[in-house]
mmCIF file of C-alpha atoms in Angstrom:
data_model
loop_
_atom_site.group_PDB
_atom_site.id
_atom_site.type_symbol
_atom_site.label_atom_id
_atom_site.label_comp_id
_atom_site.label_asym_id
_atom_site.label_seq_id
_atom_site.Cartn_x
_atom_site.Cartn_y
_atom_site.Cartn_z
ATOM 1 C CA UNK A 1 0.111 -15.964 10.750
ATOM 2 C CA UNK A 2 3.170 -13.977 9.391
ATOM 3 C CA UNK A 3 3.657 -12.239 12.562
ATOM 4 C CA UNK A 4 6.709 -9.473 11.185
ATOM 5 C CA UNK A 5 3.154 -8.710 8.640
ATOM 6 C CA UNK A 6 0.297 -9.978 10.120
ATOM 7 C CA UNK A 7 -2.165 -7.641 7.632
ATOM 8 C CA UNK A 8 -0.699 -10.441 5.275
ATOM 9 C CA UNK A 9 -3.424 -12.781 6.813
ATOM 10 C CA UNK A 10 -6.298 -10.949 5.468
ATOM 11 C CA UNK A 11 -4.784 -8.629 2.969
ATOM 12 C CA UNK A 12 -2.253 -10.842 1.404
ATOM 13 C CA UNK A 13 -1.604 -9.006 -1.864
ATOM 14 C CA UNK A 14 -0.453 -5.784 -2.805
ATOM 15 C CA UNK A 15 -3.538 -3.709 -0.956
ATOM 16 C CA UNK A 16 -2.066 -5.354 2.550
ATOM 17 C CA UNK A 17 1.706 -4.364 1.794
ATOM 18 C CA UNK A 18 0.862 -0.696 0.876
ATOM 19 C CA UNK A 19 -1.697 -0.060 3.609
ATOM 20 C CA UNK A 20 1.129 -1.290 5.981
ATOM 21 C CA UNK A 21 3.620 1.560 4.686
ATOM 22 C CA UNK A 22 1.223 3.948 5.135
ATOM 23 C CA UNK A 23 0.224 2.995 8.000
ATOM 24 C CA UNK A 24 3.557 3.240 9.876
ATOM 25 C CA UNK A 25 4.332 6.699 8.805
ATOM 26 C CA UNK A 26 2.650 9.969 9.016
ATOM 27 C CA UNK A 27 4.951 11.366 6.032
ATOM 28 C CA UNK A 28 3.032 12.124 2.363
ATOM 29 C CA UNK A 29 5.191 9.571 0.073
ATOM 30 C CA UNK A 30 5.081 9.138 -3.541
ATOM 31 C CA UNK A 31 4.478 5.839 -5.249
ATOM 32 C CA UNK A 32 8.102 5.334 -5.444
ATOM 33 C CA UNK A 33 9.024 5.514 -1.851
ATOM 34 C CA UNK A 34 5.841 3.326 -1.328
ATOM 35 C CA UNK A 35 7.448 0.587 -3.401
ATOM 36 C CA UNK A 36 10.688 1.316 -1.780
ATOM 37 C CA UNK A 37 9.418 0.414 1.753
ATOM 38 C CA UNK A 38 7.393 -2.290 0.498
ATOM 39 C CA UNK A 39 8.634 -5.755 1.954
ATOM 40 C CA UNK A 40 8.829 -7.161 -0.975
ATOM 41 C CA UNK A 41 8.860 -6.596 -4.328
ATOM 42 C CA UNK A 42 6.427 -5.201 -6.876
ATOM 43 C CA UNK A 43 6.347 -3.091 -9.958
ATOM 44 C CA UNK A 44 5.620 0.673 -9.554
ATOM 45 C CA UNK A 45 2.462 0.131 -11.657
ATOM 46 C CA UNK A 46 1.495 -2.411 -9.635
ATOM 47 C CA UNK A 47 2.285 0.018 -6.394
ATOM 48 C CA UNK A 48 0.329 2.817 -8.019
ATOM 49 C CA UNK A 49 -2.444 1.061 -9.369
ATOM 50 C CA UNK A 50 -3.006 0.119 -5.640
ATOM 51 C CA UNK A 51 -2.662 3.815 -4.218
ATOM 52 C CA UNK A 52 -5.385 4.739 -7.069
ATOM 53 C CA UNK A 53 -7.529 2.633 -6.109
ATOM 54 C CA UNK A 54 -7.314 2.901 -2.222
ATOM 55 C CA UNK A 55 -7.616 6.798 -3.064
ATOM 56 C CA UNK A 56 -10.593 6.077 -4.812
ATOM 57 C CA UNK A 57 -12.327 4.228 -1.751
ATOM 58 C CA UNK A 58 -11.180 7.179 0.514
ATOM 59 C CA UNK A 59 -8.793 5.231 2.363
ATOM 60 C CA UNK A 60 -5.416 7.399 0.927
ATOM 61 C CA UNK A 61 -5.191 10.825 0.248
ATOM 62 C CA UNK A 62 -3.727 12.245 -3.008
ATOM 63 C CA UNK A 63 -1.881 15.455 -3.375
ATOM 64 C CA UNK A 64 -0.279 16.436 -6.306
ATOM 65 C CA UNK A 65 3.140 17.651 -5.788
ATOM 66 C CA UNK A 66 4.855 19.023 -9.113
ATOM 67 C CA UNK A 67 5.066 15.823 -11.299
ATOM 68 C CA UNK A 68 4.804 13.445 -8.401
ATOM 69 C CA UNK A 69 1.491 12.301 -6.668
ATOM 70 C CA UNK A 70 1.932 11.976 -2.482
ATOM 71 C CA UNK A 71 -0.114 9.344 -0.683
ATOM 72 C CA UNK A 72 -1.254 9.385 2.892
ATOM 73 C CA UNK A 73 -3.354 7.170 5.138
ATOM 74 C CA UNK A 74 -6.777 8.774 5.459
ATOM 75 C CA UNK A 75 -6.769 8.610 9.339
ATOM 76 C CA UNK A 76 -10.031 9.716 9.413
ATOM 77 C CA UNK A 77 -11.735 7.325 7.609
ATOM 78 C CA UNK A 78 -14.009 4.602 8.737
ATOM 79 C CA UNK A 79 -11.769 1.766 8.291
ATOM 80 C CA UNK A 80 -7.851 3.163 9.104
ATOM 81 C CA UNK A 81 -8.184 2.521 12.615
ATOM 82 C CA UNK A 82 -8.759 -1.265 11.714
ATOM 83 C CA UNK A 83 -6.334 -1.267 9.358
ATOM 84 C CA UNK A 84 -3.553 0.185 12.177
ATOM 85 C CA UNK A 85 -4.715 -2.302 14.545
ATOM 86 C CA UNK A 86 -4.241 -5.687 12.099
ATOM 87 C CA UNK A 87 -0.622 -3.827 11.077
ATOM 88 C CA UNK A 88 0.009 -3.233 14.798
ATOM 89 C CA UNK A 89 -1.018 -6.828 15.694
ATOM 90 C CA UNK A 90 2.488 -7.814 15.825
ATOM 91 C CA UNK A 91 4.300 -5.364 18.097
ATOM 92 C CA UNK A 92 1.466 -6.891 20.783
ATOM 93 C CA UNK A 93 2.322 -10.761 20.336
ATOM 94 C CA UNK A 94 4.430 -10.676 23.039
ATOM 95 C CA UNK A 95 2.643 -9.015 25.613
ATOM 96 C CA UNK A 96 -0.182 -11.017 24.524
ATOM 97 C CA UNK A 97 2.149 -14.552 25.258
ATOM 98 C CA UNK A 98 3.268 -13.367 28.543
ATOM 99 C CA UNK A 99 -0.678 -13.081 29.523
ATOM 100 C CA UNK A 100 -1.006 -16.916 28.365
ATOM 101 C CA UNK A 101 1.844 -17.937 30.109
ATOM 102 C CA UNK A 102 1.085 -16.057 33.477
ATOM 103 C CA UNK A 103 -2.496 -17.864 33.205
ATOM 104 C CA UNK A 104 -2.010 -21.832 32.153
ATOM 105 C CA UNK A 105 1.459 -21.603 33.671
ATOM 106 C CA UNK A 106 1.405 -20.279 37.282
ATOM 107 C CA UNK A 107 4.808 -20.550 38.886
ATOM 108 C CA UNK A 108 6.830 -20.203 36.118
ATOM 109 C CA UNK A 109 10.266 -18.815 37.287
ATOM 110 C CA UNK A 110 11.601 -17.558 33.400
ATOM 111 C CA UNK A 111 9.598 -17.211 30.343
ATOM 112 C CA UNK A 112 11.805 -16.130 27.202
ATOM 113 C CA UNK A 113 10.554 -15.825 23.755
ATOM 114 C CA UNK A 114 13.485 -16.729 21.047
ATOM 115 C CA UNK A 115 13.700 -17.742 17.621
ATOM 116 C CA UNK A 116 12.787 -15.733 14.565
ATOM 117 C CA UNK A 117 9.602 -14.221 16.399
ATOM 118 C CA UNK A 118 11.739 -12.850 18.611
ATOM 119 C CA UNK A 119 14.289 -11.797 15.959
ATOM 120 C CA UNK A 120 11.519 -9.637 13.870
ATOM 121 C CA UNK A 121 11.804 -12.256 11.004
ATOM 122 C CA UNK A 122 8.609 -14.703 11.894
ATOM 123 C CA UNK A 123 6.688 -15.633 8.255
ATOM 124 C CA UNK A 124 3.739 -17.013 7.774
ATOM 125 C CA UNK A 125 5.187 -20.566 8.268
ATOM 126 C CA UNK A 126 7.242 -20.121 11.704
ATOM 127 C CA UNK A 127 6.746 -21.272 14.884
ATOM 128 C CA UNK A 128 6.557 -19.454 18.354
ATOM 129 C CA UNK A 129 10.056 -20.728 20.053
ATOM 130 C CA UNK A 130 9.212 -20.363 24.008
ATOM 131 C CA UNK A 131 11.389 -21.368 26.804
ATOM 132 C CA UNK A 132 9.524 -21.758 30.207
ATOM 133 C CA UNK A 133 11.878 -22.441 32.760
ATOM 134 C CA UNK A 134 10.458 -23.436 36.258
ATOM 135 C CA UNK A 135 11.654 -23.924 40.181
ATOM 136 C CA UNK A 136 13.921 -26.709 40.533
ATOM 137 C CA UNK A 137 11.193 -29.084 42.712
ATOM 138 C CA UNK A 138 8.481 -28.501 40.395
ATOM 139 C CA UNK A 139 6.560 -31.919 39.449
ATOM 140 C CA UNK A 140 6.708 -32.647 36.172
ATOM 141 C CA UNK A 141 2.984 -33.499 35.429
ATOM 142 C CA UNK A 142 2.650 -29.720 36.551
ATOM 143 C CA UNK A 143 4.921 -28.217 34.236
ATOM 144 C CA UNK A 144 4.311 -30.507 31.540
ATOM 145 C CA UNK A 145 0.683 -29.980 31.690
ATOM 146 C CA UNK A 146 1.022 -25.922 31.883
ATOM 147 C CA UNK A 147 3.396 -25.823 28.948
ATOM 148 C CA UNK A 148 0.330 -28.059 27.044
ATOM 149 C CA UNK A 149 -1.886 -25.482 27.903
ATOM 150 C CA UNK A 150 0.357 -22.555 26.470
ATOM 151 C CA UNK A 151 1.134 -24.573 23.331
ATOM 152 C CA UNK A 152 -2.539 -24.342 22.730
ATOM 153 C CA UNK A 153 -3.268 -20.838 24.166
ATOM 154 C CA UNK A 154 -0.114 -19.311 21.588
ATOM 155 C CA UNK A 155 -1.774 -21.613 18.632
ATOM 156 C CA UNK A 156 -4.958 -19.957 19.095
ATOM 157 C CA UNK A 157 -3.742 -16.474 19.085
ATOM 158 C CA UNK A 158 -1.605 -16.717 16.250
ATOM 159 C CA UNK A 159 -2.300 -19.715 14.104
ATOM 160 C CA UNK A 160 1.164 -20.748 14.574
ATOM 161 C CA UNK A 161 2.548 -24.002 16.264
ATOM 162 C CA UNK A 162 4.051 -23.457 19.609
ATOM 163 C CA UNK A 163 6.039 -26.413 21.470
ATOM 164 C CA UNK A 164 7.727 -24.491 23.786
ATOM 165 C CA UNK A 165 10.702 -26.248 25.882
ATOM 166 C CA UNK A 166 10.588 -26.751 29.487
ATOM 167 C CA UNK A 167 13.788 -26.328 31.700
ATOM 168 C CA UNK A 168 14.015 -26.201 35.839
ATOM 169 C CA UNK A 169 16.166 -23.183 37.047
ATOM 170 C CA UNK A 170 19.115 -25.228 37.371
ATOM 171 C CA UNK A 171 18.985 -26.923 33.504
ATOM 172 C CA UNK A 172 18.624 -23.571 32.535
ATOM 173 C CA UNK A 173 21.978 -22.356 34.788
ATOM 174 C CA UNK A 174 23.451 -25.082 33.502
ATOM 175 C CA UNK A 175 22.699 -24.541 29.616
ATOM 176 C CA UNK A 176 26.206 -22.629 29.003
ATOM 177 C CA UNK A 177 27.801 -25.573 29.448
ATOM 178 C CA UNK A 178 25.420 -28.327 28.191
ATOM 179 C CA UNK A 179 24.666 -26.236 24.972
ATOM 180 C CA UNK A 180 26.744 -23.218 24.341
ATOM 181 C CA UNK A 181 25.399 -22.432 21.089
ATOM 182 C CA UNK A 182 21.967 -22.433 22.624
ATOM 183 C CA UNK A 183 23.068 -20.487 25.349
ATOM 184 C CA UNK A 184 24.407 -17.866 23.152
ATOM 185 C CA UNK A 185 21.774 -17.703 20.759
ATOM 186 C CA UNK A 186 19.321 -17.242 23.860
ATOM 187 C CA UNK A 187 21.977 -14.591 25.067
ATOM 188 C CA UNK A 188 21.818 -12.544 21.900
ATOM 189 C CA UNK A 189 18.406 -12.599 20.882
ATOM 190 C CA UNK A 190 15.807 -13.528 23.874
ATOM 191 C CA UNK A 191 12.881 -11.468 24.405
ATOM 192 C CA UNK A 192 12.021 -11.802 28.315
ATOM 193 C CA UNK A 193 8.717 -12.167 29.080
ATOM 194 C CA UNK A 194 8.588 -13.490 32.318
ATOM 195 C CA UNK A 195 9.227 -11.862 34.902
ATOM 196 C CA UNK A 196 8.377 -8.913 33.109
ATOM 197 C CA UNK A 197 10.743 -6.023 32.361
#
């Protein structure tokens, strides 16, 4: 799943990249800030073409404003509270990992989500980078078998393959000076799931 535009999944054209604008503001914009905002690129015909026809199901509101048309989500309509929850999808993907975690993977000391997902940049291609780091002590059929079961448990929430390392407390203290790049990276961009914040 593209998890920085999870609507992508079952809107993956046009409809799915203007319903998420709209969707993340409560601001009447014309066709031309629609295209602006858009994550990618596509012509204003295209852009309006898709307004027009979302106005004609209901879903967008049209108000004429001088020469320019303004377009707003429909809140009230049948289907916008689906549509906000498949374009709000992703700000939950975390929360929803430390849940997996905290169930296949009882005792975990550290769980830290890195990697574009954790960056905001995840496509439809990326993986879920996790870093479970456990109690120095811990037998390794334990932690190897919990980390199986969270591989699977991110996979089937998101669609997207999850190998997520395994450290003990002190591989992880020692990771500044076994890998400093890692360390850094980890450092700069981490998302902490476990313990939680």
């Amino acid at each position: 799943m593209d998890l920085s535009h999870p609507i992508n999944a079952l809107s993956p054209g046009l409809t799915g990249a203007v319903l998420e604008v709209l969707c993340r503001t409560t601001r009447p914009l014309s066709g031309r800030a629609v295209q602006r905002l858009l994550p990618r690129s596509a012509s204003q015909a295209g852009v309006q073409k898709t307004l027009d026809r979302l106005a004609a199901e209901g879903l967008v509101t049209q108000t004429a404003a001088g020469r320019s048309i303004l377009n707003l989500l429909n809140r009230d309509h049948a289907l916008a509270s689906a549509v906000n929850e498949v374009v709000a999808v992703g700000d939950d993907i975390p929360a929803r990992i430390a849940e997996i975690v905290e169930t296949h993977a009882k005792g975990v000391s550290m769980a830290l989500l890195f990697g574009s997902v954790a960056r905001g940049e995840a496509g439809p291609g990326s993986d879920i980078d996790l870093l479970l780091i456990w109690p120095a002590g811990t037998e390794e059929p334990v932690l190897w078998a919990a980390a199986a079961e969270v591989a699977v448990g991110v996979t089937r929430l998101t669609g997207n393959p999850c190998t997520p390392l395994v450290y003990t407390d002190e591989d992880y203290a020692a990771l500044p000076e076994r890998a400093p790049g890692f360390a850094e990276s980890l450092a700069r961009e981490a998302v902490t799931l476990i313990p939680a914040a």
